[in-house]
C-alpha cells in the first residue's frame, strides 16, 4: 500500500504538555442519536441528575448507555447540530458546578462476560467510526456469544491481533501522543482486560517513532507481553484499514471496513486510557480530550472536558480568534467545517481554527482529468470519477464504482489542482444512497 507523504504544519515538537482541565460549561448536550439509531430519553425536564446517571438507553442492551457527564438540572430535550453536519435530539443539562468525576465500583477480577457487560453499561464513546460498539467488537467469539448473543460473521472469527493505536491520525495532531506521554499508566492498566476480552494471541501498541513514549511506559507494556512498534506516521497510516495492513499485512474487506473479518481488532489509545482509568478506580468514561490548534498563530492546546461540551467554551478557553474564517472539527483532512459553535463534542477530537488567508474558498471548477488523485488513494479507487458521478447525481453508478470503499481520508482533495471538494461530494453521494435505501 502506497502512502502519501504530505507536508503540513506539525504541532509543537517534543513531548506536548499535559492537558488542562476546563471548568464545566454553562450547558452540556448529550445526543440521543448516533450511528446505531436513537436512544430513549430516561430523564425529564426539570429533573436533577448526578454525574454518571443514565440519560439515554437503547432498546438493544448490547448498545452503550448514555450517561450525564456532569451533575446538573435537565433543561429539556431539543434538536442540536452535530459536528458532522447532522441534526440530533439531545438531552440538555445545566451543570451544577465542577463536581468530582463520576465513578462506580470497578469490575476488578471480573470474568470476561461480566466485564464486557460492565463496559457496555459504562458507556464508552469512540473517536473513530466502527461497525460495532465497544466492547462487543473486541470480544472473543465465546464472550461475544455469551454476553451479547453475537454469533454470526464477523464474531465467529477469533481475534488473532489486537492493535492499540497510539498514532495521531493527522498531521498537526497530538492527542494520542499526549495520552501516551501523560496518561500512559492507565493504558498499562487496560492491557490485562483487553487480553481477557479478546483472547488475542498478540497485542501490539503502535506509536509514532519520531516521538516515542517514555522508556518506562514501553517497558511496563512489554512486561505484559505487548509488542511495542514505532512506525513512521505518514498520513493516512493511522486510519484503521491502512494500519491493519501495515501491522499484519492483511487487507480489511471493503465496504464493511471491519478488521474483525481478518482476525484483527483495533482500539484507540484514548479509549484504552479511559478503560484503564475505569478499571483502576471506577471512573466512568465521561471526560474527553480536545485539541485546539491554529497554525497561523502557532496555537496548540489540549483540554479535558466533559463529553457533550459545546465548541464555544473550548474555543474561548484556548483564546482562539474571535472571528475565525473557518472552524473544522475532526482535523484538516478528516474533519467537518462548522456553522454552529454550540455543536457538542462527545468523543476526543481535534479542532482546527483557520484564518482567512488559510482557507481555500471553493469556486466551481470542473474536473480537469489530471489524474493526480488516483495514485494517492490508499484504497486504489478513482476519486476523480467518483466525484463527478456524485456531483451529477449518478449515485448508483458511483456505488458500482466502489463508492462505499472510500475511507474519506481527504488525500484526493489535498492534491487536486482544481481545488474540488472531493470528500464533500463523496460524502454527499454516500448519504443519498443511504436515504434511497431507507425510502425503498
Short mmCIF file of C-alpha atoms in Angstrom, two decimals:
data_model
loop_
_atom_site.label_atom_id
_atom_site.label_comp_id
_atom_site.label_asym_id
_atom_site.label_seq_id
_atom_site.Cartn_x
_atom_site.Cartn_y
_atom_site.Cartn_z
CA UNK A 1 0.00 0.00 0.00
CA UNK A 2 1.41 3.35 -1.05
CA UNK A 3 1.14 6.16 1.50
CA UNK A 4 1.21 9.81 0.55
CA UNK A 5 3.95 11.96 2.05
CA UNK A 6 2.27 15.31 2.61
CA UNK A 7 3.84 18.37 4.16
CA UNK A 8 1.56 20.06 6.66
CA UNK A 9 2.36 22.25 9.62
CA UNK A 10 3.08 19.99 12.59
CA UNK A 11 2.19 20.56 16.20
CA UNK A 12 4.91 21.57 18.63
CA UNK A 13 7.83 19.12 18.55
CA UNK A 14 8.84 17.00 21.50
CA UNK A 15 6.58 15.91 24.31
CA UNK A 16 3.39 18.00 24.49
CA UNK A 17 2.33 19.39 27.88
CA UNK A 18 -0.39 17.63 29.89
CA UNK A 19 -3.95 18.62 29.03
CA UNK A 20 -5.66 21.36 31.02
CA UNK A 21 -8.90 20.57 32.83
CA UNK A 22 -11.58 23.10 31.92
CA UNK A 23 -14.45 24.09 34.21
CA UNK A 24 -17.84 22.78 33.27
CA UNK A 25 -19.64 24.80 30.58
CA UNK A 26 -22.97 26.50 31.12
CA UNK A 27 -24.72 23.74 29.18
CA UNK A 28 -23.90 20.20 28.15
CA UNK A 29 -25.61 18.40 25.28
CA UNK A 30 -25.86 14.59 25.28
CA UNK A 31 -27.06 13.49 21.80
CA UNK A 32 -29.57 10.66 21.79
CA UNK A 33 -28.97 9.98 18.08
CA UNK A 34 -25.90 8.12 16.93
CA UNK A 35 -24.58 5.53 14.49
CA UNK A 36 -26.90 2.85 15.89
CA UNK A 37 -30.12 4.81 15.94
CA UNK A 38 -31.87 6.84 18.63
CA UNK A 39 -31.79 6.10 22.33
CA UNK A 40 -34.85 6.64 24.51
CA UNK A 41 -34.51 9.51 26.97
CA UNK A 42 -34.50 8.39 30.60
CA UNK A 43 -34.90 11.87 32.10
CA UNK A 44 -37.49 14.65 32.03
CA UNK A 45 -37.22 18.46 32.02
CA UNK A 46 -36.62 19.88 35.49
CA UNK A 47 -35.11 16.67 36.82
CA UNK A 48 -31.82 16.84 38.73
CA UNK A 49 -29.29 14.13 37.90
CA UNK A 50 -25.97 13.07 39.31
CA UNK A 51 -22.85 12.76 37.20
CA UNK A 52 -22.92 9.35 35.54
CA UNK A 53 -26.70 9.00 35.68
CA UNK A 54 -28.22 7.21 32.70
CA UNK A 55 -29.95 9.80 30.49
CA UNK A 56 -30.48 7.64 27.39
CA UNK A 57 -30.95 3.94 26.81
CA UNK A 58 -31.22 1.90 23.61
CA UNK A 59 -33.74 -0.89 23.30
CA UNK A 60 -30.90 -3.18 22.29
CA UNK A 61 -28.98 -3.88 25.56
CA UNK A 62 -25.80 -4.50 23.59
CA UNK A 63 -25.52 -0.80 22.81
CA UNK A 64 -23.78 1.60 25.23
CA UNK A 65 -25.63 3.56 27.89
CA UNK A 66 -25.73 7.33 27.51
CA UNK A 67 -24.72 8.98 30.75
CA UNK A 68 -24.70 12.52 32.13
CA UNK A 69 -21.13 13.79 32.04
CA UNK A 70 -21.81 16.18 34.93
CA UNK A 71 -24.28 16.61 37.75
CA UNK A 72 -26.96 19.10 36.80
CA UNK A 73 -30.52 20.00 36.00
CA UNK A 74 -32.21 18.74 32.85
CA UNK A 75 -33.29 21.78 30.87
CA UNK A 76 -35.05 19.71 28.24
CA UNK A 77 -34.63 17.67 25.10
CA UNK A 78 -34.15 19.53 21.84
CA UNK A 79 -32.62 19.30 18.39
CA UNK A 80 -28.94 20.21 18.08
CA UNK A 81 -26.46 20.36 15.22
CA UNK A 82 -23.76 17.72 15.49
CA UNK A 83 -20.16 18.28 14.33
CA UNK A 84 -20.65 16.01 11.28
CA UNK A 85 -23.42 18.24 9.91
CA UNK A 86 -26.38 16.17 11.11
CA UNK A 87 -29.23 17.02 13.45
CA UNK A 88 -29.88 15.05 16.61
CA UNK A 89 -32.17 15.05 19.59
CA UNK A 90 -30.13 15.77 22.71
CA UNK A 91 -30.60 15.94 26.45
CA UNK A 92 -29.65 19.46 27.59
CA UNK A 93 -28.01 19.68 31.03
CA UNK A 94 -27.23 22.74 33.12
CA UNK A 95 -24.23 21.63 35.24
CA UNK A 96 -24.29 22.37 38.97
CA UNK A 97 -20.68 23.38 39.50
CA UNK A 98 -17.50 21.40 38.93
CA UNK A 99 -18.03 18.15 40.78
CA UNK A 100 -15.70 15.19 41.15
CA UNK A 101 -15.61 12.64 38.30
CA UNK A 102 -18.42 10.11 38.49
CA UNK A 103 -17.38 6.62 39.46
CA UNK A 104 -18.68 3.24 40.42
CA UNK A 105 -17.10 0.10 41.81
CA UNK A 106 -14.57 -1.08 39.20
CA UNK A 107 -15.16 -4.61 37.88
CA UNK A 108 -11.81 -5.89 39.15
CA UNK A 109 -11.19 -9.57 38.59
CA UNK A 110 -14.47 -9.95 36.72
CA UNK A 111 -14.88 -12.80 34.26
CA UNK A 112 -14.81 -11.70 30.59
CA UNK A 113 -18.60 -11.89 30.18
CA UNK A 114 -19.28 -9.79 33.28
CA UNK A 115 -16.53 -7.36 32.27
CA UNK A 116 -17.95 -6.95 28.76
CA UNK A 117 -21.39 -6.15 30.14
CA UNK A 118 -19.95 -3.71 32.67
CA UNK A 119 -18.09 -1.82 29.95
CA UNK A 120 -21.23 -1.60 27.82
CA UNK A 121 -23.14 -0.12 30.76
CA UNK A 122 -20.29 2.34 31.41
CA UNK A 123 -20.98 3.96 28.03
CA UNK A 124 -17.71 4.25 26.11
CA UNK A 125 -17.79 6.57 23.06
CA UNK A 126 -15.05 6.16 20.45
CA UNK A 127 -13.45 8.75 18.18
CA UNK A 128 -13.25 6.61 15.05
CA UNK A 129 -16.25 5.04 13.39
CA UNK A 130 -16.62 1.29 13.81
CA UNK A 131 -19.24 -1.18 12.55
CA UNK A 132 -19.89 -2.40 16.12
CA UNK A 133 -19.85 -0.72 19.54
CA UNK A 134 -17.11 -1.15 22.10
CA UNK A 135 -16.62 -3.60 23.78
CA UNK A 136 -18.63 -6.09 21.72
CA UNK A 137 -16.36 -5.69 18.72
CA UNK A 138 -13.21 -6.72 20.62
CA UNK A 139 -14.65 -9.77 22.40
CA UNK A 140 -13.58 -13.33 21.66
CA UNK A 141 -16.22 -15.48 19.94
CA UNK A 142 -17.10 -17.16 23.23
CA UNK A 143 -17.55 -13.88 25.12
CA UNK A 144 -19.40 -12.21 22.24
CA UNK A 145 -21.81 -15.12 22.11
CA UNK A 146 -22.50 -15.33 25.84
CA UNK A 147 -22.51 -11.61 26.66
CA UNK A 148 -24.14 -10.18 23.54
CA UNK A 149 -25.63 -13.14 21.64
CA UNK A 150 -23.42 -12.29 18.67
CA UNK A 151 -22.54 -15.47 16.77
CA UNK A 152 -22.70 -14.59 13.07
CA UNK A 153 -19.87 -13.12 11.00
CA UNK A 154 -17.60 -11.50 11.95
CA UNK A 155 -17.98 -12.63 15.57
CA UNK A 156 -17.31 -16.28 14.85
CA UNK A 157 -13.76 -15.29 13.87
CA UNK A 158 -11.20 -15.40 16.70
CA UNK A 159 -9.14 -12.26 17.25
CA UNK A 160 -5.53 -13.03 16.47
CA UNK A 161 -4.13 -9.49 16.80
CA UNK A 162 -5.33 -6.63 18.98
CA UNK A 163 -3.85 -3.26 17.98
CA UNK A 164 -3.74 -0.35 20.43
CA UNK A 165 -3.49 2.65 18.12
CA UNK A 166 -1.24 5.36 19.54
CA UNK A 167 -0.65 7.09 16.19
CA UNK A 168 -2.18 10.53 15.80
CA UNK A 169 -4.49 10.38 12.83
CA UNK A 170 -3.43 13.55 11.00
CA UNK A 171 -0.50 15.94 10.67
CA UNK A 172 -0.58 18.53 13.43
CA UNK A 173 -2.50 16.30 15.83
CA UNK A 174 -1.10 15.42 19.26
CA UNK A 175 -4.00 13.84 21.18
CA UNK A 176 -2.69 10.28 21.21
CA UNK A 177 0.89 11.36 21.77
CA UNK A 178 -0.32 13.25 24.84
CA UNK A 179 -2.17 10.21 26.18
CA UNK A 180 0.96 8.07 25.92
CA UNK A 181 3.12 10.81 27.43
CA UNK A 182 0.96 11.78 30.40
CA UNK A 183 -1.80 9.18 30.86
CA UNK A 184 0.04 6.08 29.74
CA UNK A 185 -0.13 4.35 33.13
CA UNK A 186 -3.84 3.84 32.56
CA UNK A 187 -3.11 2.25 29.18
CA UNK A 188 -0.92 -0.27 31.01
CA UNK A 189 -3.79 -1.00 33.40
CA UNK A 190 -6.08 -1.75 30.44
CA UNK A 191 -3.91 -4.46 28.87
CA UNK A 192 -4.97 -7.38 31.08
CA UNK A 193 -8.67 -6.66 30.48
CA UNK A 194 -8.14 -6.29 26.72
CA UNK A 195 -6.39 -9.64 26.66
CA UNK A 196 -9.14 -11.30 28.69
CA UNK A 197 -11.88 -9.88 26.48
CA UNK A 198 -10.25 -10.56 23.13
CA UNK A 199 -8.19 -13.68 23.85
CA UNK A 200 -5.83 -12.24 21.23
CA UNK A 201 -2.62 -14.17 20.74
CA UNK A 202 -0.81 -10.90 20.01
CA UNK A 203 -1.27 -7.38 21.39
CA UNK A 204 0.52 -4.54 19.59
CA UNK A 205 0.93 -0.92 20.67
CA UNK A 206 1.68 1.29 17.67
CA UNK A 207 3.23 4.71 18.26
CA UNK A 208 4.96 7.45 16.27
CA UNK A 209 8.63 6.52 16.18
CA UNK A 210 9.60 10.19 15.72
CA UNK A 211 8.02 10.96 19.12
CA UNK A 212 8.24 7.75 21.17
CA UNK A 213 6.68 7.47 24.61
CA UNK A 214 8.88 7.16 27.67
CA UNK A 215 11.01 4.09 28.13
CA UNK A 216 9.33 3.23 31.44
CA UNK A 217 5.93 3.02 29.75
CA UNK A 218 7.27 0.82 26.96
CA UNK A 219 8.97 -1.47 29.47
CA UNK A 220 5.77 -1.79 31.51
CA UNK A 221 3.83 -2.73 28.39
CA UNK A 222 6.47 -5.16 27.21
CA UNK A 223 6.42 -6.87 30.63
CA UNK A 224 2.76 -7.60 29.94
CA UNK A 225 3.62 -9.16 26.59
CA UNK A 226 2.73 -6.16 24.42
CA UNK A 227 4.66 -5.78 21.18
CA UNK A 228 5.53 -2.05 21.06
CA UNK A 229 6.13 -0.90 17.50
CA UNK A 230 7.22 2.53 16.33
CA UNK A 231 6.02 3.40 12.84
CA UNK A 232 6.65 6.33 10.56
CA UNK A 233 3.44 8.31 10.93
CA UNK A 234 2.83 9.07 7.27
CA UNK A 235 -0.76 10.00 6.55
CA UNK A 236 -3.08 8.04 6.45
CA UNK A 237 -1.22 5.26 8.27
CA UNK A 238 -3.27 5.75 11.49
CA UNK A 239 -6.61 5.03 9.78
CA UNK A 240 -7.86 1.55 10.59
CA UNK A 241 -7.76 -0.18 7.16
CA UNK A 242 -4.28 1.15 6.45
CA UNK A 243 -2.98 0.48 9.97
CA UNK A 244 -4.16 -3.14 9.91
CA UNK A 245 -2.28 -3.77 6.67
CA UNK A 246 0.88 -2.09 7.96
CA UNK A 247 0.90 -4.15 11.18
CA UNK A 248 -0.41 -7.52 9.96
CA UNK A 249 -0.11 -7.47 6.16
CA UNK A 250 -3.84 -8.23 5.90
CA UNK A 251 -6.31 -6.22 3.85
CA UNK A 252 -9.56 -5.27 5.58
CA UNK A 253 -12.50 -6.18 3.30
CA UNK A 254 -14.49 -3.24 1.99
CA UNK A 255 -17.05 -1.76 2.18
CA UNK A 256 -17.64 -3.48 5.55
CA UNK A 257 -14.34 -1.99 6.80
CA UNK A 258 -14.42 -4.39 9.75
CA UNK A 259 -10.93 -5.65 10.71
CA UNK A 260 -12.56 -8.44 12.66
CA UNK A 261 -13.18 -10.16 9.31
CA UNK A 262 -9.42 -10.79 9.14
CA UNK A 263 -8.97 -11.61 12.83
CA UNK A 264 -7.90 -8.14 13.98
CA UNK A 265 -9.37 -5.63 16.45
CA UNK A 266 -8.22 -2.02 16.81
CA UNK A 267 -8.73 0.13 19.91
CA UNK A 268 -7.76 3.79 20.09
CA UNK A 269 -5.28 4.66 22.83
CA UNK A 270 -7.75 7.30 24.11
CA UNK A 271 -10.27 4.50 24.69
CA UNK A 272 -7.56 2.41 26.35
CA UNK A 273 -6.83 5.35 28.68
CA UNK A 274 -10.50 5.59 29.67
CA UNK A 275 -10.72 1.83 30.08
CA UNK A 276 -7.66 1.66 32.33
CA UNK A 277 -8.94 4.53 34.43
CA UNK A 278 -12.32 2.83 34.81
CA UNK A 279 -10.70 -0.45 35.86
CA UNK A 280 -8.35 1.30 38.30
CA UNK A 281 -10.78 3.40 40.32
CA UNK A 282 -14.19 3.07 38.66
CA UNK A 283 -14.10 6.49 36.97
CA UNK A 284 -16.73 6.43 34.24
CA UNK A 285 -15.67 7.48 30.69
CA UNK A 286 -17.41 10.85 30.84
CA UNK A 287 -14.40 13.01 30.01
CA UNK A 288 -12.86 13.59 26.59
CA UNK A 289 -9.67 15.15 25.23
CA UNK A 290 -9.98 18.03 22.76
CA UNK A 291 -7.09 19.62 20.91
CA UNK A 292 -7.47 23.19 19.60
CA UNK A 293 -4.91 24.36 17.06
CA UNK A 294 -4.40 27.42 14.90
CA UNK A 295 -1.44 27.01 12.59
CA UNK A 296 -1.38 30.70 11.73
CA UNK A 297 -0.88 31.78 15.34
CA UNK A 298 1.05 28.71 16.49
CA UNK A 299 -1.69 27.78 18.96
CA UNK A 300 -1.73 24.16 20.17
CA UNK A 301 -3.72 23.47 23.33
CA UNK A 302 -5.23 20.29 24.73
CA UNK A 303 -8.12 20.14 27.18
CA UNK A 304 -10.01 17.62 29.28
CA UNK A 305 -13.71 18.46 29.19
CA UNK A 306 -17.00 16.68 29.97
CA UNK A 307 -18.41 14.79 26.99
CA UNK A 308 -21.10 16.89 25.35
CA UNK A 309 -19.29 20.22 25.87
CA UNK A 310 -20.08 22.63 23.03
CA UNK A 311 -17.38 24.14 20.86
CA UNK A 312 -17.81 27.73 22.10
CA UNK A 313 -16.38 27.44 25.66
CA UNK A 314 -13.46 25.33 24.40
CA UNK A 315 -12.56 27.93 21.78
CA UNK A 316 -12.90 30.68 24.37
CA UNK A 317 -10.55 28.89 26.77
CA UNK A 318 -7.98 28.48 24.01
CA UNK A 319 -8.22 32.20 23.23
CA UNK A 320 -8.76 31.27 19.60
CA UNK A 321 -9.54 34.07 17.16
CA UNK A 322 -12.98 35.54 17.98
CA UNK A 323 -13.88 35.71 14.28
CA UNK A 324 -12.08 32.83 12.55
CA UNK A 325 -12.67 32.22 8.88
CA UNK A 326 -13.33 28.53 9.45
CA UNK A 327 -13.59 26.06 12.34
CA UNK A 328 -13.01 22.41 11.46
CA UNK A 329 -13.85 19.58 13.88
CA UNK A 330 -12.02 16.37 13.10
CA UNK A 331 -8.84 17.89 11.72
CA UNK A 332 -7.71 19.25 8.36
CA UNK A 333 -8.23 16.11 6.27
CA UNK A 334 -10.93 14.15 8.10
CA UNK A 335 -12.96 16.99 9.58
CA UNK A 336 -16.16 18.91 9.01
CA UNK A 337 -16.39 22.70 8.80
CA UNK A 338 -18.69 24.08 11.50
CA UNK A 339 -21.53 26.56 11.24
CA UNK A 340 -22.74 26.21 14.83
CA UNK A 341 -20.44 26.90 17.79
CA UNK A 342 -22.88 25.12 20.08
CA UNK A 343 -22.25 21.76 18.37
CA UNK A 344 -21.35 19.30 21.18
CA UNK A 345 -18.24 17.12 21.21
CA UNK A 346 -18.89 13.63 22.56
CA UNK A 347 -15.56 11.91 21.83
CA UNK A 348 -11.92 13.01 21.84
CA UNK A 349 -11.25 15.21 18.84
CA UNK A 350 -9.08 17.74 17.00
CA UNK A 351 -10.42 21.27 16.38
CA UNK A 352 -8.62 23.36 13.77
CA UNK A 353 -9.14 27.15 13.65
CA UNK A 354 -8.25 28.83 10.35
CA UNK A 355 -7.62 32.46 9.46
CA UNK A 356 -8.88 33.99 6.18
CA UNK A 357 -5.61 33.53 4.28
CA UNK A 358 -5.51 29.82 5.24
CA UNK A 359 -8.88 28.99 3.72
CA UNK A 360 -9.30 27.85 0.12
CA UNK A 361 -12.66 29.25 -0.95
CA UNK A 362 -14.39 26.91 -3.35
CA UNK A 363 -15.36 28.29 -6.75
CA UNK A 364 -16.91 25.81 -9.11
CA UNK A 365 -14.42 24.28 -11.48
CA UNK A 366 -14.90 21.11 -13.44
CA UNK A 367 -12.52 18.20 -13.05
CA UNK A 368 -9.56 18.70 -15.41
CA UNK A 369 -8.87 14.94 -15.56
CA UNK A 370 -5.27 15.37 -14.46
CA UNK A 371 -5.33 12.11 -12.50
CA UNK A 372 -3.35 13.46 -9.56
CA UNK A 373 -5.89 11.99 -7.12
CA UNK A 374 -5.59 8.41 -8.40
CA UNK A 375 -2.07 7.43 -7.23
CA UNK A 376 -2.54 8.89 -3.73
CA UNK A 377 -5.77 6.99 -2.96
CA UNK A 378 -4.91 4.34 -0.34
CA UNK A 379 -7.96 2.28 -1.38
CA UNK A 380 -6.91 2.25 -5.07
CA UNK A 381 -10.11 3.93 -6.25
CA UNK A 382 -10.72 6.52 -8.96
CA UNK A 383 -11.63 9.58 -6.88
CA UNK A 384 -11.95 11.80 -9.96
CA UNK A 385 -14.68 9.59 -11.42
CA UNK A 386 -16.45 9.15 -8.08
CA UNK A 387 -16.50 12.91 -7.53
CA UNK A 388 -18.04 13.57 -10.94
CA UNK A 389 -20.66 10.84 -10.57
CA UNK A 390 -21.74 12.18 -7.17
CA UNK A 391 -21.67 15.76 -8.45
CA UNK A 392 -24.16 14.97 -11.21
CA UNK A 393 -26.47 12.75 -9.19
CA UNK A 394 -25.39 9.43 -10.67
CA UNK A 395 -25.29 7.79 -7.27
CA UNK A 396 -25.98 4.22 -8.38
CA UNK A 397 -23.16 4.47 -10.91
CA UNK A 398 -20.88 5.77 -8.14
CA UNK A 399 -21.90 2.86 -5.95
CA UNK A 400 -20.99 0.47 -8.76
CA UNK A 401 -17.57 2.14 -8.87
CA UNK A 402 -16.99 1.21 -5.19
CA UNK A 403 -18.07 4.49 -3.62
CA UNK A 404 -18.61 2.76 -0.27
CA UNK A 405 -14.96 1.64 -0.23
CA UNK A 406 -13.78 5.25 0.19
CA UNK A 407 -12.43 5.91 3.72
CA UNK A 408 -12.76 9.70 3.28
CA UNK A 409 -9.11 10.36 4.06
CA UNK A 410 -9.13 13.58 2.01
CA UNK A 411 -5.91 12.98 0.08
CA UNK A 412 -7.70 13.39 -3.25
CA UNK A 413 -8.89 16.87 -2.26
CA UNK A 414 -5.45 17.76 -0.89
CA UNK A 415 -3.66 17.11 -4.18
CA UNK A 416 -6.43 18.35 -6.52
CA UNK A 417 -5.10 21.34 -8.52
CA UNK A 418 -8.68 22.40 -9.31
CA UNK A 419 -9.42 22.51 -5.55
CA UNK A 420 -12.57 20.45 -5.98
CA UNK A 421 -14.44 19.44 -2.78
CA UNK A 422 -13.86 15.74 -3.39
CA UNK A 423 -14.61 14.48 0.12
CA UNK A 424 -17.79 16.53 0.38
CA UNK A 425 -19.03 15.18 -2.97
CA UNK A 426 -18.32 11.60 -1.91
CA UNK A 427 -19.99 12.07 1.48
CA UNK A 428 -23.00 13.57 -0.31
CA UNK A 429 -23.18 10.51 -2.55
CA UNK A 430 -22.99 8.09 0.35
CA UNK A 431 -25.78 9.86 2.23
CA UNK A 432 -28.00 9.98 -0.84
CA UNK A 433 -27.60 6.24 -1.32
CA UNK A 434 -28.49 5.60 2.32
CA UNK A 435 -31.60 7.79 2.01
CA UNK A 436 -32.69 5.99 -1.15
CA UNK A 437 -32.33 2.66 0.63
CA UNK A 438 -34.48 3.90 3.52
CA UNK A 439 -37.19 5.07 1.13
CA UNK A 440 -37.20 1.75 -0.71
#
